[in-house]
Tab-separated table of C-alpha atoms in Angstrom:
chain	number	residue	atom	x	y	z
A	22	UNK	CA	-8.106	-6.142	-20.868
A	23	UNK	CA	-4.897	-5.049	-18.431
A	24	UNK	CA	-1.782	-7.591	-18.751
A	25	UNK	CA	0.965	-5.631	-17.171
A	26	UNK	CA	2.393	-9.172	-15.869
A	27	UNK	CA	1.951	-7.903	-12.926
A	28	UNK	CA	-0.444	-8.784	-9.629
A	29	UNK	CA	-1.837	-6.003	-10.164
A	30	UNK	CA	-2.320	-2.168	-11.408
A	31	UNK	CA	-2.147	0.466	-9.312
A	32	UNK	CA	-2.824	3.917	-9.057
A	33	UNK	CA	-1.658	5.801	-6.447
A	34	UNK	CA	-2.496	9.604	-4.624
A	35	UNK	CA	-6.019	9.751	-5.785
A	36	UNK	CA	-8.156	12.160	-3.811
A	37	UNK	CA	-11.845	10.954	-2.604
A	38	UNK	CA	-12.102	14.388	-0.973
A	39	UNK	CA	-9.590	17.469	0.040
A	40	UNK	CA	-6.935	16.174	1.470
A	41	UNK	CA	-6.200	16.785	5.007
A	42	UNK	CA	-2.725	15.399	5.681
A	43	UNK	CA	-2.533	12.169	4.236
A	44	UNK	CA	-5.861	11.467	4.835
A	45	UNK	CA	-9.047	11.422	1.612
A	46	UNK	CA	-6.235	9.714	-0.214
A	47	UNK	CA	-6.753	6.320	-2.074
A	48	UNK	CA	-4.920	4.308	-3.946
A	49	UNK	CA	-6.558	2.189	-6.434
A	50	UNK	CA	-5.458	-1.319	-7.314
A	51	UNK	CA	-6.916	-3.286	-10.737
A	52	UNK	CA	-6.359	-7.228	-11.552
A	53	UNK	CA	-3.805	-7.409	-13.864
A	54	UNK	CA	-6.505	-9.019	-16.705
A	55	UNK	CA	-10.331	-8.064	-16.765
A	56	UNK	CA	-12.922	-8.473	-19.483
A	57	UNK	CA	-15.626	-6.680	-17.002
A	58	UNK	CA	-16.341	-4.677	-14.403
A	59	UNK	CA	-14.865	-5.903	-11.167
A	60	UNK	CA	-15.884	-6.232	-7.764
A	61	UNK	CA	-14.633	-4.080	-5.392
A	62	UNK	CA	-13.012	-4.403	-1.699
A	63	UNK	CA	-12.307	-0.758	-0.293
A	64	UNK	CA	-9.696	-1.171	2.521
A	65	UNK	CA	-8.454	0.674	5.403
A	66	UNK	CA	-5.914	-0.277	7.982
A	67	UNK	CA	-6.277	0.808	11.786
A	68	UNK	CA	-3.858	2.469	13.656
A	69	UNK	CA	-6.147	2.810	16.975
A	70	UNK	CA	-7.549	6.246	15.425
A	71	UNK	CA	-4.095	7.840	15.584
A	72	UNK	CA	-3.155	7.978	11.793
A	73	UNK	CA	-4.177	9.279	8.965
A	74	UNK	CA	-2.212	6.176	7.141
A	75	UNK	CA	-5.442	3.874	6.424
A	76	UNK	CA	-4.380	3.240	2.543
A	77	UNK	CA	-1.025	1.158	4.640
A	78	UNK	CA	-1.479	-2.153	3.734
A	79	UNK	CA	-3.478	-1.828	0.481
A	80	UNK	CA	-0.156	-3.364	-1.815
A	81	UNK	CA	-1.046	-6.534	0.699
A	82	UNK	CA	-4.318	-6.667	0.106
A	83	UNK	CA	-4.079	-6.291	-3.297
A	84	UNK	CA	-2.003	-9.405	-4.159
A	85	UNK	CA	-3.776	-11.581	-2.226
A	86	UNK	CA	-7.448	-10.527	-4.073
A	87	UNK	CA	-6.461	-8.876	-7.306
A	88	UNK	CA	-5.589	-12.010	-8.825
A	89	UNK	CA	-9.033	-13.342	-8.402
A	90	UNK	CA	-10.667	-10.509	-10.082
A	91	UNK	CA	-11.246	-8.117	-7.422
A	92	UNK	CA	-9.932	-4.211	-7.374
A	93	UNK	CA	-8.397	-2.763	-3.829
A	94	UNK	CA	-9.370	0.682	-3.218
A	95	UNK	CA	-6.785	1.348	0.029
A	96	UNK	CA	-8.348	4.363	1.449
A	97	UNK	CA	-7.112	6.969	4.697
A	98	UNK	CA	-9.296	8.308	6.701
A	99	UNK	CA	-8.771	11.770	9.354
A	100	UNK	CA	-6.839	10.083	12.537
A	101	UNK	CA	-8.770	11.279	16.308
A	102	UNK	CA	-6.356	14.186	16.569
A	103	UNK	CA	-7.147	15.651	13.060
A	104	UNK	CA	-10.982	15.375	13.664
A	105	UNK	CA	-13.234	13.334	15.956
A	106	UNK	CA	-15.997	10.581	15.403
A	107	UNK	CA	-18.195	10.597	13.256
A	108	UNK	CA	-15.734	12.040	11.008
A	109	UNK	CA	-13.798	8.954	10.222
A	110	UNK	CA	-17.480	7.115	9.420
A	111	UNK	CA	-18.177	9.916	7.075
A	112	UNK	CA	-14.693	10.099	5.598
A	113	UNK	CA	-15.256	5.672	4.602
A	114	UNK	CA	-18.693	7.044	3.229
A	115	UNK	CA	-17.181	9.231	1.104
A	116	UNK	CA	-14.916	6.909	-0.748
A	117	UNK	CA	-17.370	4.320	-1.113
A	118	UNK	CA	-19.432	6.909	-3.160
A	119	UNK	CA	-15.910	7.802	-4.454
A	120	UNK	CA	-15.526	4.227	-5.631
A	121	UNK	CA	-18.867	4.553	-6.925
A	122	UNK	CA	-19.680	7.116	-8.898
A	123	UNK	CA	-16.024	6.472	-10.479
A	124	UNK	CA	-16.872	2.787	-11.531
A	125	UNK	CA	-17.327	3.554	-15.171
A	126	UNK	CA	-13.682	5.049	-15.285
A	127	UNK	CA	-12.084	2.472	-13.672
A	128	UNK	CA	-13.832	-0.483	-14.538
A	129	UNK	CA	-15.524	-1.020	-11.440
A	130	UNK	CA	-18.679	-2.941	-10.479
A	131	UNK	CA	-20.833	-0.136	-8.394
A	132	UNK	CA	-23.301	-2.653	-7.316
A	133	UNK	CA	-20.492	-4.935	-5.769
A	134	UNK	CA	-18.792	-3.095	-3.441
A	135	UNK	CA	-17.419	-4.576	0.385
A	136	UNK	CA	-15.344	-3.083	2.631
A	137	UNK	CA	-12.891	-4.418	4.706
A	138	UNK	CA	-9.842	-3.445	7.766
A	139	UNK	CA	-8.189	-4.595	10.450
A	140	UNK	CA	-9.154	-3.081	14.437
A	141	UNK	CA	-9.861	0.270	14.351
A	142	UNK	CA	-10.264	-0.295	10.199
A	143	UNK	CA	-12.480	-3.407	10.694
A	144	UNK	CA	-14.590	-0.948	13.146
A	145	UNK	CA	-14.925	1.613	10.101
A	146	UNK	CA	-15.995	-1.165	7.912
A	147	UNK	CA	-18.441	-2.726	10.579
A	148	UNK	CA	-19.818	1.042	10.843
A	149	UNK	CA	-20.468	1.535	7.120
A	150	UNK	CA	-22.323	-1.994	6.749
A	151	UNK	CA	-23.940	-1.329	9.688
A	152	UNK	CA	-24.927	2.685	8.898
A	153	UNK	CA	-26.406	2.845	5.626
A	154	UNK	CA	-29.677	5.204	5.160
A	155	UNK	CA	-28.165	6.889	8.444
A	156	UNK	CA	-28.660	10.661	7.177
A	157	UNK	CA	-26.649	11.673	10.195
A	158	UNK	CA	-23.675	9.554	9.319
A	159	UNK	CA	-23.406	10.374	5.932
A	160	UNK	CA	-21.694	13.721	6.195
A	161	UNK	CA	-21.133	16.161	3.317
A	162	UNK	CA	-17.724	15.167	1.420
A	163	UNK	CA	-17.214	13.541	-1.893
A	164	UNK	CA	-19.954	12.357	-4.737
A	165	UNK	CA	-23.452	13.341	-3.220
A	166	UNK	CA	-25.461	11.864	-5.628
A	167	UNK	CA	-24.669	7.765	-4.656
A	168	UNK	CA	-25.169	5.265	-2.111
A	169	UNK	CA	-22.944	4.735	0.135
A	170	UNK	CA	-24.798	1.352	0.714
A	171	UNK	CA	-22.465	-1.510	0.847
A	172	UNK	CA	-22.861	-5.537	0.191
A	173	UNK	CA	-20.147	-7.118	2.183
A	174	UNK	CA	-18.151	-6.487	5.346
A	175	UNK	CA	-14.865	-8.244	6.309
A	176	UNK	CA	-14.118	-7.466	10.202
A	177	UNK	CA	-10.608	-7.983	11.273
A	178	UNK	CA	-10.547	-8.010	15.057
A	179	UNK	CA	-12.452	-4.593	15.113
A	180	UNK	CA	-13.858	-2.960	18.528
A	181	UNK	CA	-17.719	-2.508	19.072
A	182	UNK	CA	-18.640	-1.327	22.168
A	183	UNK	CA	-16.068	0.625	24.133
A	184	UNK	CA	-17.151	0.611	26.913
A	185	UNK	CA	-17.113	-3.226	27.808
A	186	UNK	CA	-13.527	-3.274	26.487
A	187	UNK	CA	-11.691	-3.302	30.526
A	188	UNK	CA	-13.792	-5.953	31.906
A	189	UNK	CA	-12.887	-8.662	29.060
A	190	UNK	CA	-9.246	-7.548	28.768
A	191	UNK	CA	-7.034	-11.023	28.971
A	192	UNK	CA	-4.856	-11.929	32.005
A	193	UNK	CA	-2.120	-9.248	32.193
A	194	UNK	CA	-3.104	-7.464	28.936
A	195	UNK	CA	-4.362	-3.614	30.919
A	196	UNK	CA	-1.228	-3.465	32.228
A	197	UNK	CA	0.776	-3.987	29.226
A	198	UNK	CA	-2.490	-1.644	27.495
A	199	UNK	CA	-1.226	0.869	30.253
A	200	UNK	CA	1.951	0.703	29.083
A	201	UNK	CA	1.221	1.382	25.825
A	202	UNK	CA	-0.942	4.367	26.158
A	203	UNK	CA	0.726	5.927	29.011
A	204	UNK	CA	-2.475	6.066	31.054
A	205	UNK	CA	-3.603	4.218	34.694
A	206	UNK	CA	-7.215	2.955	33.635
A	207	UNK	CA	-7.534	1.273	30.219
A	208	UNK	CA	-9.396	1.779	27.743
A	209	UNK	CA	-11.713	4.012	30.079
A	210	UNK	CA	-8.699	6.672	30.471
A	211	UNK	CA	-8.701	10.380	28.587
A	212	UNK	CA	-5.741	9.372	26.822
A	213	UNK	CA	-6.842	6.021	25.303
A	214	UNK	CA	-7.619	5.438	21.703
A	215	UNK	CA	-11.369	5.685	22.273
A	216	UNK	CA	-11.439	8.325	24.292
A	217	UNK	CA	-9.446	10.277	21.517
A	218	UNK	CA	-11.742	9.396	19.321
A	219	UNK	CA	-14.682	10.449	21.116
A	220	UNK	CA	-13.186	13.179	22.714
A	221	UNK	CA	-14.205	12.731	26.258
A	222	UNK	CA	-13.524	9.668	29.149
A	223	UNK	CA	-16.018	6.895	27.072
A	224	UNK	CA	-17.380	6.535	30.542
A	225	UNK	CA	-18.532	10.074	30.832
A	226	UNK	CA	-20.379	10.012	27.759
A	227	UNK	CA	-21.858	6.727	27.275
A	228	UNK	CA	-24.452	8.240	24.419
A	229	UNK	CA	-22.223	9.580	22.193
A	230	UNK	CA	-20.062	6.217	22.942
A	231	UNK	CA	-23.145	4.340	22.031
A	232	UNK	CA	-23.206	6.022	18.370
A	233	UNK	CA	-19.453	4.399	17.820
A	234	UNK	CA	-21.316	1.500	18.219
A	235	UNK	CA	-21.796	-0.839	14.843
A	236	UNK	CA	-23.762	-2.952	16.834
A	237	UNK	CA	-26.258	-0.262	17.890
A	238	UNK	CA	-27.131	0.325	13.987
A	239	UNK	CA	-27.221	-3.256	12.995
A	240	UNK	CA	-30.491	-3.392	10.956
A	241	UNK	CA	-32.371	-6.670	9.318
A	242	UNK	CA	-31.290	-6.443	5.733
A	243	UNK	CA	-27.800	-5.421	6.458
A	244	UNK	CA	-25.146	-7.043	4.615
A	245	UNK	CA	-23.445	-10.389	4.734
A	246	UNK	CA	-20.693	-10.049	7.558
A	247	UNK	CA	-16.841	-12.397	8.149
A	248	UNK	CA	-15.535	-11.478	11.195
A	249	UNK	CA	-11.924	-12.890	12.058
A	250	UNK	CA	-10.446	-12.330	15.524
A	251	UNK	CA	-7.940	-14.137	17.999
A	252	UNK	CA	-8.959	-15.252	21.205
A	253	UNK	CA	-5.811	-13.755	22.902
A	254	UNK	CA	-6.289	-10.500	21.338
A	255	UNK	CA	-4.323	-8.113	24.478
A	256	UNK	CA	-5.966	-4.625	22.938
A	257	UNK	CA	-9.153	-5.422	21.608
A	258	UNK	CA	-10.891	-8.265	23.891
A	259	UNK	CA	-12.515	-11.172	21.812
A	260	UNK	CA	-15.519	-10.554	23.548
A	261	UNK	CA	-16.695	-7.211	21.283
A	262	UNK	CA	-16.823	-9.529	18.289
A	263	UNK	CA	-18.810	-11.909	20.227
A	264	UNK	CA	-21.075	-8.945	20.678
A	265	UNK	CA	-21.240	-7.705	17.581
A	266	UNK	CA	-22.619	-11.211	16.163
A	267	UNK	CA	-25.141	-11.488	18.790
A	268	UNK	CA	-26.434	-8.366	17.231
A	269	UNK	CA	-26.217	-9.573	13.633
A	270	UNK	CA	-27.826	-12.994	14.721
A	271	UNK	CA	-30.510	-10.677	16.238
A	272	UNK	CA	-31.382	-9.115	13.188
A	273	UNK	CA	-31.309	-11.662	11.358
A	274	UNK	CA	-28.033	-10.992	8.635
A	275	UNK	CA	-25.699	-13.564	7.948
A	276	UNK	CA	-22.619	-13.657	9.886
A	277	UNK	CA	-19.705	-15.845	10.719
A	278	UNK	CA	-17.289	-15.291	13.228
A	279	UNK	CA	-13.865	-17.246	13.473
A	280	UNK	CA	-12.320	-17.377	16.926
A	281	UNK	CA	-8.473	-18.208	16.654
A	282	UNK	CA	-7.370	-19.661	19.212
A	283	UNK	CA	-3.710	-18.123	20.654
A	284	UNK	CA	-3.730	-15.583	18.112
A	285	UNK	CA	-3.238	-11.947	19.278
A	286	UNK	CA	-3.836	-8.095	17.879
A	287	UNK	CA	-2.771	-9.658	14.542
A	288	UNK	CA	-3.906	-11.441	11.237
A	289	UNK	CA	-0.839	-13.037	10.108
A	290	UNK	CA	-2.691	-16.375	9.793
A	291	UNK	CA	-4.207	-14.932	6.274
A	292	UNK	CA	-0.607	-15.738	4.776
A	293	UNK	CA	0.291	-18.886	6.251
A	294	UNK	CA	0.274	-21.849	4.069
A	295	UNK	CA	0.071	-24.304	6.626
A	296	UNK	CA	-3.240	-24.652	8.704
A	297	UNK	CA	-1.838	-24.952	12.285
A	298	UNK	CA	-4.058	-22.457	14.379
A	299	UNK	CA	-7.093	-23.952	16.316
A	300	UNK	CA	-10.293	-22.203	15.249
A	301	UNK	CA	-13.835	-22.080	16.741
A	302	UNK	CA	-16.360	-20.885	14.069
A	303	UNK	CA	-19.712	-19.441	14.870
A	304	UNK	CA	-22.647	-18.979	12.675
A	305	UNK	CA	-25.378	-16.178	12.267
A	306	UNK	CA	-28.149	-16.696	10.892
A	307	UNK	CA	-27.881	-17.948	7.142
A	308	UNK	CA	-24.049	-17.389	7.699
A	309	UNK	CA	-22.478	-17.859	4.360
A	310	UNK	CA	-18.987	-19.376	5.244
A	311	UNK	CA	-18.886	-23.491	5.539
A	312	UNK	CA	-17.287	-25.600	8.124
A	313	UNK	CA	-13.981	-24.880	9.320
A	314	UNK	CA	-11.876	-24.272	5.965
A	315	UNK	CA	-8.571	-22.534	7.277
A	316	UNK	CA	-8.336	-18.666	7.938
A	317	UNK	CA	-7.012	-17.675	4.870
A	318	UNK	CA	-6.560	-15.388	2.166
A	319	UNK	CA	-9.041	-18.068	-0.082
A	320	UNK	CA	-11.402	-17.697	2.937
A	321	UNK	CA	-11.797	-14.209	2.658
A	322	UNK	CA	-12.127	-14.525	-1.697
A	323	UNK	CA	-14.667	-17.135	-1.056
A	324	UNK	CA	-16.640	-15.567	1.393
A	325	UNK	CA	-16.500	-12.462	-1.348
A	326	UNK	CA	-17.345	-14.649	-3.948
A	327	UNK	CA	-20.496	-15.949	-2.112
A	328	UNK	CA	-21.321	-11.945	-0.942
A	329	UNK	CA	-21.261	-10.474	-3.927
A	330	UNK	CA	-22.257	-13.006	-6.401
């Protein structure tokens, strides 16, 4: 039993592997009161592949879950420029093994684990429900001896297939993208996120692109899947979430997808009290989210709730 007062207990700087930079760090947050092991959510925040600063965000996360008995592992994976893809998919393997074989100590449930980020952190999330029994994904850091099998993903406006991204851009938005990255052709151009990440123009090497692809590895059996994303989203198009559900509802795993309408790069709407942003919500197969309840922080619990019953 914890009962700090507190939303929650935290422990900060742990390593799921050798650190390089700030990334393999994790910082582990526990519900204030527990009389049993706890569900899981293992977290990472995107920064477009160009940080090693994943764990930001995890406090957030934290109080709006902890209090309703789950534990926040806030993990960081290697940014593009400190390694390139598949390391950041083996690097969220590695702490959910982490997580894991680590239960016991920390009161963790090892057979309720989901993970969960926002764009390029809701792709790394998509990728490990999406990649599990993938020997080739797995790579060789932290616990070898676990699953890095998980029960429940929670995509937050996360990219799928690169190289569709330019032709569903909004009005106005590869300009301003442009602008951003400093190149002339989107997300097609060397110096774009995905092209860091790959390490080539995504255009030049549509195979390896294709293995960055959650929606290539999407198997029958996979996980439960809540995908959030606004329709107005100016860096990741709306349209790779529609894709990624076709390929869920393909295969037969239960999905939901919530289109908010006017909402941008952004998930701000998890905090708002007041339910004020039009929503268009799409079912899977066996999707496991009701009706049109408000995109919330309670969403997200209940659709966590329902996952990992």
């Amino acid at each position: 039993m914890r009962g700090s007062g507190q939303p929650y207990v935290v422990m900060r700087d742990l390593s799921y592997a050798p650190r390089v930079g700030n990334a393999h760090r994790m910082d582990l947050y526990l519900p204030p009161e527990s009389t049993g092991p706890c569900p899981v959510v293992v977290w990472s925040a995107g920064s477009a592949w160009l940080a090693d600063n994943g764990n930001t965000g995890g406090e957030r996360v934290a109080r709006a879950l902890c209090g309703r008995g789950y534990a926040v592992a806030a993990v960081a994976v290697r940014s593009s420029g400190q390694a390139r893809f598949p390391a950041q998919v083996h690097d969220g393997k590695a702490a959910v093994r982490w997580v894991r074989a680590h239960a016991a100590r920390y009161g963790l449930d090892a057979d309720r684990i989901a993970v969960m980020g926002n764009s390029s952190g809701g792709w790394l999330a998509s990728m490990l429900g999406a990649t599990a029994g993938v020997v080739a994904l797995e790579g060789d850091l932290g616990p070898a001896s676990v699953s890095s099998e998980v029960q429940a993903v929670v995509d937050l406006y996360g990219p799928t297939d690169f190289l569709l991204m330019d032709g569903h851009m909004p009005e106005g938005a590869l300009e301003r993208f442009n602008q951003i990255t400093g190149g002339s052709r989107g997300h097609d151009d060397a110096v774009s996120p995905e092209s860091r990440l790959i390490g080539a123009e995504i255009q030049t090497v549509p195979g390896r692109v294709a293995e960055a692809d959650p929606s290539r590895w999407v198997r029958r059996g996979g996980p439960p899947w809540l995908i959030l994303h606004g329709a107005a989203d100016p860096l990741v198009p709306f349209h790779q979430s529609e894709l990624l559900l076709a390929a869920l509802e393909r295969a037969g795993v239960p999905a939901t997808l919530y289109e908010m309408s006017g909402r941008v790069h952004e998930h701000d709407y998890l905090d708002e009290a007041r339910d004020f942003t039009p929503r268009r919500v799409r079912h899977a197969a066996g999707g496991s989210v009701a009706g049109q309840a408000p995109a919330t922080w309670a969403l997200i619990a209940g659709f966590l709730d329902a996952a990992l019953r």
